[in-house]
Each structure stands twice: as structure tokens, then as C-alpha cells.
């Protein structure tokens, strides 16, 4: 049986490089030069903390970060900007989660997209990845093509192809 795994991961070193270049750009931009706060990466929790005096500057920090992440080759959908801003003293903070792994909700979407395409493969959820198996490699390639066309809302990588 041929198989491959569908995962969603971000290279931590590339993410760190993107955050570092965003911090450098923050220091050199004229409109944000005297801003308190900044951009901080928390590797353990896999989050990025943006902080500034007002919401407009936090939005500017988001734009800088997103631009740098995309320039480093990381898919922009791997960052979850849905969290609300929280006031903290005289600063406004926003925590951005970096999506790593395929959770159950996205796993169901992936499996549903494969089943709706009626490709002769079997997909099953395993921890934070989806394993797809088939008798022929051509069917696996058809499943990959279906997933690349569909909009899951998560950057997907196809790894561990075995024949």
C-alpha cells in the first residue's frame, strides 16, 4: 500500500529569521521609531507577541510581520491573527498563534475534501497529521492535486511518501 502524510508545520529557524527582520524594520521605520513595545517570539508556546501604544500601531506591526513572514517563504495562513487586542497598562498587546500541526477541525475538512472528490484513497487522522493510503501512487497524486486546489485555510505539506 502506498501512503503519504499531510502535515502543517513552520520551520522554527525561518520563523525566527522573519521575526528578527521585522524587529529591525520596526527600528528603522520613521513612523514607528519611538514606539514602546515591539515584536517578540515565544518559541515554547509557538506564539508571537505584538505590543504598542495604540491599535493603529499594532495593526502596522501586524502588516510588517506578515510581510516579513511571506518574504521568508512561510505561508501567511500559518499565523492566526484572530485573537483580540488586550490593553495592558499603557500598551495594547496582541498574541498571534503560529499554527503547527493539523488539529481535528482541519483534519475533518481535509478528509471531507478527499471523500467529496471520490478519489480511491483512504484518509485517517493520526495525532497532528492525516495519513492517506491507496493501492496506486496515481491515486495519491490525485488526492494531492485535490487538496492543492481546495481552500482548507491551513498551509499543507505532503511528506513521507512511500510506495
Short mmCIF file of N, CA and C in Angstrom, two decimals:
data_model
loop_
_atom_site.label_atom_id
_atom_site.label_comp_id
_atom_site.label_asym_id
_atom_site.label_seq_id
_atom_site.Cartn_x
_atom_site.Cartn_y
_atom_site.Cartn_z
N UNK A 1 0.84 -1.19 0.00
CA UNK A 1 0.00 0.00 0.00
C UNK A 1 0.89 1.25 0.00
N UNK A 2 0.59 2.14 -0.90
CA UNK A 2 1.30 3.41 -0.96
C UNK A 2 0.65 4.39 0.01
N UNK A 3 1.46 5.30 0.57
CA UNK A 3 0.89 6.25 1.53
C UNK A 3 1.74 7.51 1.60
N UNK A 4 1.13 8.55 2.15
CA UNK A 4 1.84 9.78 2.48
C UNK A 4 1.13 10.45 3.64
N UNK A 5 1.81 11.40 4.27
CA UNK A 5 1.24 12.12 5.41
C UNK A 5 1.00 13.58 5.03
N UNK A 6 -0.08 14.13 5.53
CA UNK A 6 -0.38 15.55 5.35
C UNK A 6 -0.12 16.23 6.68
N UNK A 7 0.80 17.19 6.69
CA UNK A 7 1.14 17.91 7.92
C UNK A 7 1.08 19.40 7.65
N UNK A 8 1.09 20.15 8.71
CA UNK A 8 1.17 21.60 8.62
C UNK A 8 2.18 22.05 9.66
N UNK A 9 3.33 22.50 9.18
CA UNK A 9 4.36 22.92 10.12
C UNK A 9 5.12 24.11 9.56
N UNK A 10 5.73 24.84 10.46
CA UNK A 10 6.52 26.01 10.11
C UNK A 10 7.93 25.76 10.63
N UNK A 11 8.92 26.01 9.78
CA UNK A 11 10.31 25.85 10.20
C UNK A 11 10.62 26.90 11.26
N UNK A 12 11.01 26.49 12.48
CA UNK A 12 11.23 27.46 13.56
C UNK A 12 12.36 28.46 13.26
N UNK A 13 13.41 28.02 12.57
CA UNK A 13 14.50 28.94 12.26
C UNK A 13 14.07 30.00 11.26
N UNK A 14 13.30 29.62 10.27
CA UNK A 14 12.80 30.58 9.29
C UNK A 14 11.86 31.58 9.95
N UNK A 15 11.03 31.09 10.87
CA UNK A 15 10.12 31.98 11.59
C UNK A 15 10.91 32.96 12.45
N UNK A 16 11.95 32.47 13.11
CA UNK A 16 12.78 33.35 13.94
C UNK A 16 13.47 34.42 13.08
N UNK A 17 13.94 34.02 11.89
CA UNK A 17 14.55 34.99 10.98
C UNK A 17 13.55 36.05 10.55
N UNK A 18 12.31 35.64 10.27
CA UNK A 18 11.28 36.59 9.86
C UNK A 18 10.97 37.58 10.99
N UNK A 19 10.89 37.09 12.22
CA UNK A 19 10.62 37.97 13.36
C UNK A 19 11.79 38.93 13.58
N UNK A 20 13.02 38.43 13.46
CA UNK A 20 14.19 39.30 13.63
C UNK A 20 14.24 40.40 12.58
N UNK A 21 13.95 40.08 11.33
CA UNK A 21 13.96 41.12 10.29
C UNK A 21 12.80 42.09 10.49
N UNK A 22 11.67 41.61 11.02
CA UNK A 22 10.56 42.51 11.32
C UNK A 22 10.94 43.47 12.46
N UNK A 23 11.68 42.98 13.45
CA UNK A 23 12.15 43.85 14.54
C UNK A 23 13.11 44.92 14.01
N UNK A 24 13.98 44.53 13.09
CA UNK A 24 14.91 45.50 12.51
C UNK A 24 14.16 46.56 11.70
N UNK A 25 13.16 46.13 10.95
CA UNK A 25 12.36 47.09 10.18
C UNK A 25 11.61 48.03 11.11
N UNK A 26 11.14 47.52 12.23
CA UNK A 26 10.43 48.34 13.22
C UNK A 26 11.35 49.45 13.74
N UNK A 27 12.62 49.15 13.95
CA UNK A 27 13.57 50.14 14.46
C UNK A 27 13.92 51.20 13.42
N UNK A 28 13.84 50.85 12.15
CA UNK A 28 14.24 51.80 11.11
C UNK A 28 13.08 52.60 10.52
N UNK A 29 11.84 52.18 10.75
CA UNK A 29 10.71 52.92 10.18
C UNK A 29 10.50 54.22 10.93
N UNK A 30 10.36 55.30 10.18
CA UNK A 30 10.24 56.63 10.78
C UNK A 30 8.97 56.76 11.62
N UNK A 31 7.84 56.26 11.11
CA UNK A 31 6.58 56.43 11.83
C UNK A 31 6.48 55.56 13.09
N UNK A 32 7.35 54.57 13.23
CA UNK A 32 7.29 53.68 14.40
C UNK A 32 8.57 53.71 15.23
N UNK A 33 9.43 54.69 14.98
CA UNK A 33 10.76 54.71 15.61
C UNK A 33 10.68 54.82 17.13
N UNK A 34 9.87 55.71 17.67
CA UNK A 34 9.81 55.92 19.12
C UNK A 34 8.71 55.11 19.80
N UNK A 35 8.33 54.01 19.20
CA UNK A 35 7.26 53.17 19.73
C UNK A 35 7.77 52.32 20.88
N UNK A 36 6.98 52.30 21.95
CA UNK A 36 7.28 51.38 23.05
C UNK A 36 6.71 50.02 22.66
N UNK A 37 7.28 48.96 23.19
CA UNK A 37 6.81 47.62 22.84
C UNK A 37 7.57 47.08 21.65
N UNK A 38 6.93 46.22 20.89
CA UNK A 38 7.58 45.66 19.72
C UNK A 38 7.03 44.29 19.37
N UNK A 39 7.91 43.48 18.78
CA UNK A 39 7.55 42.14 18.33
C UNK A 39 8.45 41.15 19.05
N UNK A 40 7.82 40.15 19.69
CA UNK A 40 8.59 39.15 20.43
C UNK A 40 8.10 37.75 20.06
N UNK A 41 9.04 36.83 19.87
CA UNK A 41 8.72 35.45 19.54
C UNK A 41 8.88 34.59 20.79
N UNK A 42 7.84 33.81 21.12
CA UNK A 42 7.90 32.85 22.21
C UNK A 42 7.98 31.46 21.59
N UNK A 43 9.16 30.85 21.60
CA UNK A 43 9.36 29.57 20.92
C UNK A 43 8.65 28.43 21.63
N UNK A 44 8.58 28.47 22.95
CA UNK A 44 7.96 27.37 23.70
C UNK A 44 6.47 27.29 23.43
N UNK A 45 5.79 28.43 23.47
CA UNK A 45 4.34 28.45 23.26
C UNK A 45 3.98 28.59 21.79
N UNK A 46 4.98 28.80 20.93
CA UNK A 46 4.76 28.96 19.50
C UNK A 46 3.82 30.13 19.20
N UNK A 47 4.11 31.28 19.83
CA UNK A 47 3.32 32.48 19.64
C UNK A 47 4.23 33.67 19.38
N UNK A 48 3.62 34.73 18.84
CA UNK A 48 4.31 35.99 18.61
C UNK A 48 3.51 37.07 19.32
N UNK A 49 4.17 37.90 20.14
CA UNK A 49 3.50 38.95 20.89
C UNK A 49 3.81 40.30 20.26
N UNK A 50 2.76 41.01 19.87
CA UNK A 50 2.88 42.37 19.35
C UNK A 50 2.40 43.32 20.43
N UNK A 51 3.14 44.40 20.68
CA UNK A 51 2.70 45.37 21.67
C UNK A 51 3.08 46.77 21.22
N UNK A 52 2.17 47.72 21.46
CA UNK A 52 2.40 49.12 21.10
C UNK A 52 1.41 49.99 21.87
N UNK A 53 1.50 51.33 21.65
CA UNK A 53 0.66 52.26 22.40
C UNK A 53 -0.79 52.28 21.96
N UNK A 54 -1.06 52.09 20.66
CA UNK A 54 -2.45 52.15 20.20
C UNK A 54 -2.70 51.07 19.15
N UNK A 55 -3.97 50.88 18.82
CA UNK A 55 -4.35 49.81 17.90
C UNK A 55 -3.81 50.03 16.49
N UNK A 56 -3.70 51.30 16.08
CA UNK A 56 -3.20 51.58 14.74
C UNK A 56 -1.76 51.07 14.59
N UNK A 57 -0.96 51.28 15.61
CA UNK A 57 0.43 50.81 15.55
C UNK A 57 0.51 49.29 15.65
N UNK A 58 -0.39 48.68 16.41
CA UNK A 58 -0.42 47.22 16.47
C UNK A 58 -0.76 46.66 15.09
N UNK A 59 -1.70 47.31 14.39
CA UNK A 59 -2.06 46.90 13.04
C UNK A 59 -0.85 47.06 12.10
N UNK A 60 -0.08 48.13 12.26
CA UNK A 60 1.13 48.33 11.46
C UNK A 60 2.15 47.23 11.76
N UNK A 61 2.27 46.82 13.02
CA UNK A 61 3.17 45.73 13.38
C UNK A 61 2.73 44.42 12.73
N UNK A 62 1.40 44.19 12.68
CA UNK A 62 0.88 43.00 12.00
C UNK A 62 1.29 42.99 10.53
N UNK A 63 1.14 44.15 9.88
CA UNK A 63 1.48 44.25 8.46
C UNK A 63 2.97 44.00 8.23
N UNK A 64 3.81 44.57 9.09
CA UNK A 64 5.26 44.36 8.97
C UNK A 64 5.58 42.87 9.14
N UNK A 65 5.01 42.26 10.18
CA UNK A 65 5.28 40.85 10.46
C UNK A 65 4.81 39.96 9.31
N UNK A 66 3.60 40.19 8.82
CA UNK A 66 3.07 39.38 7.74
C UNK A 66 3.92 39.52 6.48
N UNK A 67 4.35 40.73 6.18
CA UNK A 67 5.21 40.95 5.01
C UNK A 67 6.53 40.20 5.13
N UNK A 68 7.13 40.24 6.30
CA UNK A 68 8.41 39.55 6.51
C UNK A 68 8.26 38.04 6.49
N UNK A 69 7.17 37.54 7.05
CA UNK A 69 6.92 36.10 7.06
C UNK A 69 6.76 35.59 5.63
N UNK A 70 6.01 36.32 4.82
CA UNK A 70 5.80 35.90 3.43
C UNK A 70 7.10 35.97 2.64
N UNK A 71 7.92 37.01 2.89
CA UNK A 71 9.20 37.12 2.18
C UNK A 71 10.16 35.99 2.54
N UNK A 72 10.02 35.44 3.74
CA UNK A 72 10.86 34.32 4.16
C UNK A 72 10.37 32.98 3.60
N UNK A 73 9.22 32.99 2.91
CA UNK A 73 8.71 31.77 2.31
C UNK A 73 7.75 30.99 3.18
N UNK A 74 7.27 31.58 4.24
CA UNK A 74 6.28 30.93 5.11
C UNK A 74 4.90 31.39 4.65
N UNK A 75 3.97 30.46 4.58
CA UNK A 75 2.61 30.79 4.17
C UNK A 75 1.96 31.69 5.22
N UNK A 76 1.31 32.76 4.79
CA UNK A 76 0.70 33.71 5.71
C UNK A 76 -0.45 33.13 6.52
N UNK A 77 -1.07 32.07 6.01
CA UNK A 77 -2.18 31.46 6.75
C UNK A 77 -1.70 30.63 7.94
N UNK A 78 -0.39 30.48 8.09
CA UNK A 78 0.12 29.75 9.25
C UNK A 78 0.09 30.60 10.52
N UNK A 79 -0.18 31.90 10.36
CA UNK A 79 -0.33 32.79 11.52
C UNK A 79 -1.81 33.03 11.77
N UNK A 80 -2.22 32.93 13.02
CA UNK A 80 -3.62 33.10 13.39
C UNK A 80 -3.79 34.48 14.03
N UNK A 81 -4.29 35.44 13.24
CA UNK A 81 -4.48 36.81 13.70
C UNK A 81 -5.83 37.03 14.37
N UNK A 82 -6.59 35.98 14.64
CA UNK A 82 -7.96 36.14 15.12
C UNK A 82 -8.09 36.59 16.57
N UNK A 83 -7.02 36.53 17.36
CA UNK A 83 -7.10 36.93 18.77
C UNK A 83 -7.33 38.44 18.87
N UNK A 84 -8.06 38.84 19.91
CA UNK A 84 -8.34 40.26 20.13
C UNK A 84 -7.18 40.94 20.83
N UNK A 85 -7.14 42.25 20.67
CA UNK A 85 -6.12 43.04 21.36
C UNK A 85 -6.51 43.18 22.82
N UNK A 86 -5.51 43.17 23.72
CA UNK A 86 -5.79 43.32 25.14
C UNK A 86 -5.00 44.51 25.67
N UNK A 87 -5.69 45.43 26.35
CA UNK A 87 -4.97 46.53 26.98
C UNK A 87 -4.18 46.01 28.18
N UNK A 88 -2.95 46.48 28.30
CA UNK A 88 -2.09 46.08 29.41
C UNK A 88 -1.31 47.31 29.86
N UNK A 89 -1.84 48.00 30.85
CA UNK A 89 -1.21 49.25 31.29
C UNK A 89 -1.35 50.30 30.21
N UNK A 90 -0.24 50.89 29.80
CA UNK A 90 -0.32 51.90 28.74
C UNK A 90 -0.04 51.30 27.37
N UNK A 91 0.08 49.97 27.27
CA UNK A 91 0.31 49.30 26.00
C UNK A 91 -0.89 48.46 25.61
N UNK A 92 -1.01 48.20 24.31
CA UNK A 92 -2.00 47.26 23.80
C UNK A 92 -1.22 46.07 23.26
N UNK A 93 -1.61 44.86 23.69
CA UNK A 93 -0.89 43.66 23.30
C UNK A 93 -1.80 42.75 22.48
N UNK A 94 -1.20 42.07 21.54
CA UNK A 94 -1.93 41.09 20.73
C UNK A 94 -1.05 39.86 20.56
N UNK A 95 -1.60 38.70 20.87
CA UNK A 95 -0.88 37.45 20.76
C UNK A 95 -1.31 36.74 19.49
N UNK A 96 -0.33 36.39 18.66
CA UNK A 96 -0.60 35.71 17.40
C UNK A 96 -0.08 34.28 17.53
N UNK A 97 -0.96 33.31 17.31
CA UNK A 97 -0.56 31.91 17.38
C UNK A 97 0.02 31.48 16.04
N UNK A 98 1.06 30.68 16.10
CA UNK A 98 1.63 30.08 14.90
C UNK A 98 1.04 28.68 14.82
N UNK A 99 0.31 28.43 13.75
CA UNK A 99 -0.36 27.13 13.60
C UNK A 99 0.66 26.06 13.26
N UNK A 100 0.67 25.02 14.09
CA UNK A 100 1.56 23.89 13.87
C UNK A 100 0.76 22.62 14.08
N UNK A 101 0.78 21.75 13.12
CA UNK A 101 0.03 20.51 13.21
C UNK A 101 -1.37 20.69 12.65
N UNK A 102 -1.97 19.57 12.30
CA UNK A 102 -3.33 19.56 11.78
C UNK A 102 -4.24 19.17 12.94
N UNK A 103 -5.05 20.13 13.42
CA UNK A 103 -5.95 19.78 14.52
C UNK A 103 -7.18 19.04 13.98
N UNK A 104 -8.05 18.62 14.87
CA UNK A 104 -9.18 17.77 14.48
C UNK A 104 -10.12 18.47 13.49
N UNK A 105 -10.36 19.77 13.69
CA UNK A 105 -11.26 20.51 12.81
C UNK A 105 -10.73 20.54 11.37
N UNK A 106 -9.46 20.88 11.21
CA UNK A 106 -8.87 20.93 9.87
C UNK A 106 -8.69 19.52 9.31
N UNK A 107 -8.44 18.55 10.18
CA UNK A 107 -8.35 17.15 9.73
C UNK A 107 -9.65 16.68 9.13
N UNK A 108 -10.77 17.06 9.74
CA UNK A 108 -12.08 16.69 9.19
C UNK A 108 -12.30 17.35 7.83
N UNK A 109 -11.88 18.62 7.71
CA UNK A 109 -12.03 19.32 6.43
C UNK A 109 -11.21 18.62 5.33
N UNK A 110 -10.00 18.20 5.67
CA UNK A 110 -9.14 17.54 4.69
C UNK A 110 -9.75 16.21 4.27
N UNK A 111 -10.19 15.43 5.23
CA UNK A 111 -10.77 14.12 4.93
C UNK A 111 -12.05 14.29 4.11
N UNK A 112 -12.86 15.29 4.44
CA UNK A 112 -14.09 15.56 3.69
C UNK A 112 -13.78 15.97 2.26
N UNK A 113 -12.77 16.80 2.06
CA UNK A 113 -12.40 17.23 0.71
C UNK A 113 -11.94 16.04 -0.13
N UNK A 114 -11.22 15.12 0.49
CA UNK A 114 -10.76 13.93 -0.24
C UNK A 114 -11.94 13.03 -0.59
N UNK A 115 -12.85 12.83 0.36
CA UNK A 115 -14.00 11.96 0.11
C UNK A 115 -14.95 12.56 -0.93
N UNK A 116 -15.12 13.88 -0.89
CA UNK A 116 -16.01 14.53 -1.86
C UNK A 116 -15.46 14.44 -3.28
N UNK A 117 -14.15 14.33 -3.42
CA UNK A 117 -13.53 14.23 -4.74
C UNK A 117 -13.64 12.80 -5.30
N UNK A 118 -14.04 11.86 -4.47
CA UNK A 118 -14.22 10.47 -4.86
C UNK A 118 -12.96 9.86 -5.46
N UNK A 119 -11.84 10.17 -4.83
CA UNK A 119 -10.56 9.56 -5.20
C UNK A 119 -10.45 8.25 -4.43
N UNK A 120 -9.88 7.23 -5.04
CA UNK A 120 -9.80 5.90 -4.42
C UNK A 120 -8.67 5.84 -3.40
N UNK A 121 -8.83 6.60 -2.32
CA UNK A 121 -7.85 6.61 -1.24
C UNK A 121 -8.58 6.55 0.09
N UNK A 122 -7.84 6.18 1.12
CA UNK A 122 -8.37 6.20 2.48
C UNK A 122 -7.57 7.20 3.29
N UNK A 123 -8.27 8.07 4.01
CA UNK A 123 -7.60 9.08 4.84
C UNK A 123 -8.02 8.88 6.28
N UNK A 124 -7.05 8.97 7.17
CA UNK A 124 -7.36 8.84 8.59
C UNK A 124 -6.50 9.79 9.40
N UNK A 125 -7.08 10.28 10.48
CA UNK A 125 -6.41 11.24 11.36
C UNK A 125 -5.47 10.49 12.30
N UNK A 126 -4.21 10.96 12.41
CA UNK A 126 -3.25 10.38 13.35
C UNK A 126 -2.56 11.53 14.07
N UNK A 127 -2.85 11.70 15.34
CA UNK A 127 -2.29 12.77 16.17
C UNK A 127 -2.47 14.13 15.48
N UNK A 128 -1.38 14.74 15.02
CA UNK A 128 -1.50 16.06 14.40
C UNK A 128 -1.19 15.99 12.90
N UNK A 129 -1.51 14.85 12.28
CA UNK A 129 -1.32 14.69 10.84
C UNK A 129 -2.41 13.80 10.28
N UNK A 130 -2.54 13.79 8.97
CA UNK A 130 -3.51 12.94 8.30
C UNK A 130 -2.73 11.98 7.40
N UNK A 131 -2.98 10.68 7.56
CA UNK A 131 -2.32 9.68 6.73
C UNK A 131 -3.28 9.27 5.62
N UNK A 132 -2.78 9.27 4.39
CA UNK A 132 -3.57 8.90 3.22
C UNK A 132 -2.92 7.67 2.61
N UNK A 133 -3.73 6.62 2.38
CA UNK A 133 -3.22 5.39 1.79
C UNK A 133 -4.04 5.03 0.56
N UNK A 134 -3.40 4.35 -0.39
CA UNK A 134 -4.07 3.89 -1.60
C UNK A 134 -3.30 2.73 -2.19
N UNK A 135 -3.90 2.04 -3.17
CA UNK A 135 -3.21 0.94 -3.82
C UNK A 135 -2.23 1.44 -4.87
N UNK A 136 -2.55 2.58 -5.50
CA UNK A 136 -1.70 3.11 -6.56
C UNK A 136 -1.18 4.50 -6.19
N UNK A 137 0.02 4.79 -6.64
CA UNK A 137 0.59 6.13 -6.40
C UNK A 137 -0.18 7.19 -7.17
N UNK A 138 -0.74 6.82 -8.31
CA UNK A 138 -1.51 7.78 -9.12
C UNK A 138 -2.71 8.31 -8.33
N UNK A 139 -3.34 7.44 -7.53
CA UNK A 139 -4.46 7.89 -6.71
C UNK A 139 -3.99 8.87 -5.63
N UNK A 140 -2.81 8.62 -5.07
CA UNK A 140 -2.25 9.54 -4.08
C UNK A 140 -1.96 10.89 -4.70
N UNK A 141 -1.41 10.89 -5.92
CA UNK A 141 -1.13 12.15 -6.60
C UNK A 141 -2.42 12.89 -6.92
N UNK A 142 -3.48 12.17 -7.23
CA UNK A 142 -4.78 12.80 -7.47
C UNK A 142 -5.31 13.45 -6.19
N UNK A 143 -5.10 12.78 -5.05
CA UNK A 143 -5.53 13.34 -3.77
C UNK A 143 -4.75 14.61 -3.44
N UNK A 144 -3.45 14.61 -3.73
CA UNK A 144 -2.63 15.81 -3.51
C UNK A 144 -3.13 16.95 -4.38
N UNK A 145 -3.45 16.65 -5.63
CA UNK A 145 -3.96 17.68 -6.54
C UNK A 145 -5.28 18.25 -6.04
N UNK A 146 -6.15 17.40 -5.52
CA UNK A 146 -7.44 17.87 -4.98
C UNK A 146 -7.20 18.81 -3.80
N UNK A 147 -6.29 18.45 -2.91
CA UNK A 147 -6.03 19.28 -1.73
C UNK A 147 -5.35 20.59 -2.08
N UNK A 148 -4.52 20.60 -3.11
CA UNK A 148 -3.89 21.86 -3.52
C UNK A 148 -4.90 22.83 -4.11
N UNK A 149 -5.92 22.30 -4.78
CA UNK A 149 -6.97 23.15 -5.36
C UNK A 149 -7.95 23.65 -4.30
N UNK A 150 -8.17 22.86 -3.26
CA UNK A 150 -9.17 23.23 -2.25
C UNK A 150 -8.58 24.26 -1.28
N UNK A 151 -9.49 25.02 -0.68
CA UNK A 151 -9.08 26.04 0.29
C UNK A 151 -9.43 25.55 1.69
N UNK A 152 -8.46 24.93 2.34
CA UNK A 152 -8.65 24.38 3.68
C UNK A 152 -8.49 25.48 4.73
N UNK A 153 -7.67 26.48 4.46
CA UNK A 153 -7.42 27.54 5.43
C UNK A 153 -6.18 27.27 6.28
N UNK A 154 -5.38 26.34 5.82
CA UNK A 154 -4.18 25.92 6.55
C UNK A 154 -3.12 25.55 5.53
N UNK A 155 -1.87 25.97 5.71
CA UNK A 155 -0.84 25.55 4.76
C UNK A 155 -0.52 24.07 4.96
N UNK A 156 -0.55 23.32 3.88
CA UNK A 156 -0.34 21.88 3.97
C UNK A 156 0.96 21.48 3.30
N UNK A 157 1.65 20.52 3.91
CA UNK A 157 2.82 19.92 3.31
C UNK A 157 2.56 18.42 3.21
N UNK A 158 3.05 17.83 2.13
CA UNK A 158 2.85 16.41 1.87
C UNK A 158 4.20 15.72 2.03
N UNK A 159 4.32 14.91 3.07
CA UNK A 159 5.60 14.31 3.42
C UNK A 159 5.48 12.80 3.53
N UNK A 160 6.64 12.14 3.62
CA UNK A 160 6.70 10.73 3.94
C UNK A 160 6.03 9.86 2.89
N UNK A 161 6.21 10.18 1.61
CA UNK A 161 5.60 9.39 0.53
C UNK A 161 6.28 8.04 0.44
N UNK A 162 5.48 6.99 0.51
CA UNK A 162 6.00 5.62 0.43
C UNK A 162 5.22 4.86 -0.61
N UNK A 163 5.93 4.02 -1.34
CA UNK A 163 5.22 3.22 -2.36
C UNK A 163 5.28 1.75 -2.04
#
